[in-house]
Coordinates of C-alpha atoms in Angstrom, one line a residue:
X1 CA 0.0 0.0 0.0
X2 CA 1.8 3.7 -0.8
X3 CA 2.3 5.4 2.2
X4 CA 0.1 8.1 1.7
X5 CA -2.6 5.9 1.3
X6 CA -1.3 4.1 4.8
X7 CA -2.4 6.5 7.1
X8 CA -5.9 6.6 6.0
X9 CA -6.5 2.7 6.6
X10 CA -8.4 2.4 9.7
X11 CA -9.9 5.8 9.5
X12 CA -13.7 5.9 9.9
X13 CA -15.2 7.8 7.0
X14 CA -15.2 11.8 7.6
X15 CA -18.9 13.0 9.1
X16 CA -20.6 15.3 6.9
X17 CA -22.1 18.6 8.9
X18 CA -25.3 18.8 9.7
X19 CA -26.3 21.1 6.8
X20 CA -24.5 19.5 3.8
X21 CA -27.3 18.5 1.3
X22 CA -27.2 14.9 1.1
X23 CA -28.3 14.7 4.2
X24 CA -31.3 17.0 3.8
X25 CA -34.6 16.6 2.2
X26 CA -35.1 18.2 -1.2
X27 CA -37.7 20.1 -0.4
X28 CA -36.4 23.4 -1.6
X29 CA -35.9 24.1 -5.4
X30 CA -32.9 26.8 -6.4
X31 CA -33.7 29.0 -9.6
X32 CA -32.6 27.7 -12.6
X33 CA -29.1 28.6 -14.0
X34 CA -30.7 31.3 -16.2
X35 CA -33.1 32.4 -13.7
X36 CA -30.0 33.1 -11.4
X37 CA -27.8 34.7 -14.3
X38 CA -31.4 37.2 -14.8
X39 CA -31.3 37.5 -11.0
X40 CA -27.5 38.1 -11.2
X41 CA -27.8 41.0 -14.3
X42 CA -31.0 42.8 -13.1
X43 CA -29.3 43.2 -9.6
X44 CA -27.6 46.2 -8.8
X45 CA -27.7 46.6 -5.0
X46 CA -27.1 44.1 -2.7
X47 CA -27.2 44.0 0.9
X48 CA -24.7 41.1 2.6
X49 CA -25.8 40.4 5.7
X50 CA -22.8 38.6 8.3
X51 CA -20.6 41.3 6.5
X52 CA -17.2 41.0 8.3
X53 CA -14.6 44.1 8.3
X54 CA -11.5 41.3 8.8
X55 CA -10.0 40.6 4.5
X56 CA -10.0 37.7 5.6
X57 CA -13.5 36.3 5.9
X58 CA -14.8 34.9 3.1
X59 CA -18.0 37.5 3.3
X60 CA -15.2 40.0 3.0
X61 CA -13.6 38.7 0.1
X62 CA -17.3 38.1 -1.5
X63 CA -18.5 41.3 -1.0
X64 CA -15.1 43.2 -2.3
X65 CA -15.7 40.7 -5.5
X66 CA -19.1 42.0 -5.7
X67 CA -18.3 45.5 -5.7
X68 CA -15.4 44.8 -8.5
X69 CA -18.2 43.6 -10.9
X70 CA -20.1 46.6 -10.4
X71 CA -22.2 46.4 -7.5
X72 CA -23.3 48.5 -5.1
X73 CA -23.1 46.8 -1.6
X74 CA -24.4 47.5 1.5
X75 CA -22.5 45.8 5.0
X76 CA -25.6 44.4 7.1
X77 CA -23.9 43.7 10.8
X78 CA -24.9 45.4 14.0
X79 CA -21.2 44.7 15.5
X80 CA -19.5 46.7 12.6
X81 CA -18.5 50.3 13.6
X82 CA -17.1 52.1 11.0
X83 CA -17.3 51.7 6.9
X84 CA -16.8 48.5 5.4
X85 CA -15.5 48.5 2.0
X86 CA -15.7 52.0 1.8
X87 CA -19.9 51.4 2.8
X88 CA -21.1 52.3 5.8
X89 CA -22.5 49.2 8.2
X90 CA -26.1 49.1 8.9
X91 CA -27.6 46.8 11.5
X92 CA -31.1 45.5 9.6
X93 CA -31.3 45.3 5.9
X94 CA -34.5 47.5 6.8
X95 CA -32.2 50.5 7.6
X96 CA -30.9 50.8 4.1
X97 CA -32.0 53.9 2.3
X98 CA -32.4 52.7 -0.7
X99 CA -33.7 49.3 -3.0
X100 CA -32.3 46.5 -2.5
X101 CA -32.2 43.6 -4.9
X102 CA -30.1 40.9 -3.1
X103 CA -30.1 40.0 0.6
X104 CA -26.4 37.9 0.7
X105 CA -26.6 35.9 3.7
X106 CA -23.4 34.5 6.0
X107 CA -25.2 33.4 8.9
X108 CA -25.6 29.8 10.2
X109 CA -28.4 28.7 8.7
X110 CA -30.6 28.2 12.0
X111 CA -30.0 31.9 12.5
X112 CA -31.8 33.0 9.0
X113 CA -35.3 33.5 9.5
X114 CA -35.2 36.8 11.2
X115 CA -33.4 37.7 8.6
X116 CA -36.3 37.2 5.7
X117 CA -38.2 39.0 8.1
X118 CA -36.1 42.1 7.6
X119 CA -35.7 41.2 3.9
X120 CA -39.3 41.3 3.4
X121 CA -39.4 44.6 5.3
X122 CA -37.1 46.0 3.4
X123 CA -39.0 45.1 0.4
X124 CA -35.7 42.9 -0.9
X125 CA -36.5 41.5 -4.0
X126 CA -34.4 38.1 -3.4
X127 CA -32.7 36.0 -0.6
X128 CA -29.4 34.5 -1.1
X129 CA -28.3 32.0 1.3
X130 CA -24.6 31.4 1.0
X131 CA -23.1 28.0 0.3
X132 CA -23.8 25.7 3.6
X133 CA -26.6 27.4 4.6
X134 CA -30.0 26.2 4.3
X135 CA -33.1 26.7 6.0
X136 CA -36.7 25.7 4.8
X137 CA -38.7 27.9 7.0
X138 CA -36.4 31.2 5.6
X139 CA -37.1 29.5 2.1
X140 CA -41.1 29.1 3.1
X141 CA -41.4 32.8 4.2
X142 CA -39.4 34.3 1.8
X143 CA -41.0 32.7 -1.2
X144 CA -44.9 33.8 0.7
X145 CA -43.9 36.8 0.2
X146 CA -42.6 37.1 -3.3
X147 CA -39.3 36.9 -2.8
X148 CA -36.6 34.8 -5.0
X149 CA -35.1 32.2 -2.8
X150 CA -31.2 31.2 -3.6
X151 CA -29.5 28.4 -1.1
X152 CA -26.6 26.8 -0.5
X153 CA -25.0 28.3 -2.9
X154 CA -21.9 30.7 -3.5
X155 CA -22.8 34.1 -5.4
X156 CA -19.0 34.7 -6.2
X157 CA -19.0 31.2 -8.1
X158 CA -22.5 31.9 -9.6
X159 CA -21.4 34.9 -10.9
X160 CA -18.3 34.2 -12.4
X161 CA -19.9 30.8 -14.1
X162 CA -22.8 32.7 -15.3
X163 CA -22.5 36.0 -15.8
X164 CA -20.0 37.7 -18.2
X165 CA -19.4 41.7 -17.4

C-alpha cells in the first residue's frame, strides 16, 4: 500500500455537517441557471448580511468581489463600527436607504429567518443564502412573500460561471 494511502486505513469515513445536502430533504428548489444569471444582471444593490470588516473572511472577500463587478453593496452587521469596503454598516437590511435587490446571507443557517423578516421589510427582491446554509422555514417565508429564494449556494461562483461583465 503507498504510504500516503497508509495513514488513511483504519480511519472511519469523515462526518458530513449537519447542513450539507445529502443529508437534507429536497424540499427546496434553487432557480434555474438562467433564472440566477437574470437574478444576477437585473441586480444592482445588494445588501450582505454577516458582512465582516477582517479581509479575511470569506463575506469580506465576496463582498469586495461584488463591488469589482459593479455592485453596489451594503454591510448588514450590527457589531461593525465604521465603513466596510468604503460602505457604511447598517444593523437590519431594513435601515438601508435605498432598494435593494439581493439580501447575501453569512449566517448559520438556524440563524436566517429573522433575517427574511427584515428582507421582506425592506422590500428585498431576493434571498441568497450562501453555500452551507440552508433553511426551509427562511425559504417558506421568503417565497410567501414574493421573494426569489437562492440556497446553499456561493454568489461569487455563480457569478463568475454565469455572468460575463
Amino acid at each position: 500500500m503507498p504510504r500516503r494511502l497508509a495513514r488513511y486505513v483504519g480511519h472511519p469515513e469523515p462526518q458530513l455537517h449537519k447542513t450539507c445536502s445529502k443529508r437534507r430533504p429536497n424540499v427546496h428548489r434553487n432557480p434555474t441557471g438562467e433564472e440566477i444569471k437574470d437574478l444576477l444582471e437585473s441586480s444592482r444593490n445588494i445588501a450582505v448580511v454577516g458582512l465582516s470588516d477582517s479581509p479575511y473572511r470569506t463575506s469580506h472577500a465576496i463582498a469586495r468581489f461584488l463591488q469589482n463587478a459593479g455592485y453596489r453593496i451594503f454591510p448588514v452587521n450590527p457589531n461593525l463600527t465604521g465603513p466596510v469596503l468604503g460602505e457604511e454598516p447598517y444593523a437590519t437590511v431594513e435601515e438601508i436607504p435605498e432598494t435593494v435587490d439581493i439580501v447575501d446571507v453569512f449566517r448559520r443557517s438556524e440563524l436566517t429567518p429573522p433575517v427574511a423578516r427584515d428582507a421582506v421589510a425592506a422590500g428585498a427582491k431576493s434571498i441568497w443564502l450562501q453555500l452551507g446554509v440552508y433553511n426551509e422555514e427562511t425559504a417558506r417565508y421568503a417565497r410567501e412573500h414574493g421573494l426569489t429564494v437562492v440556497m446553499d449556494r456561493c454568489i461569487k461562483v455563480d457569478h463568475a460561471a454565469l455572468v460575463r461583465r
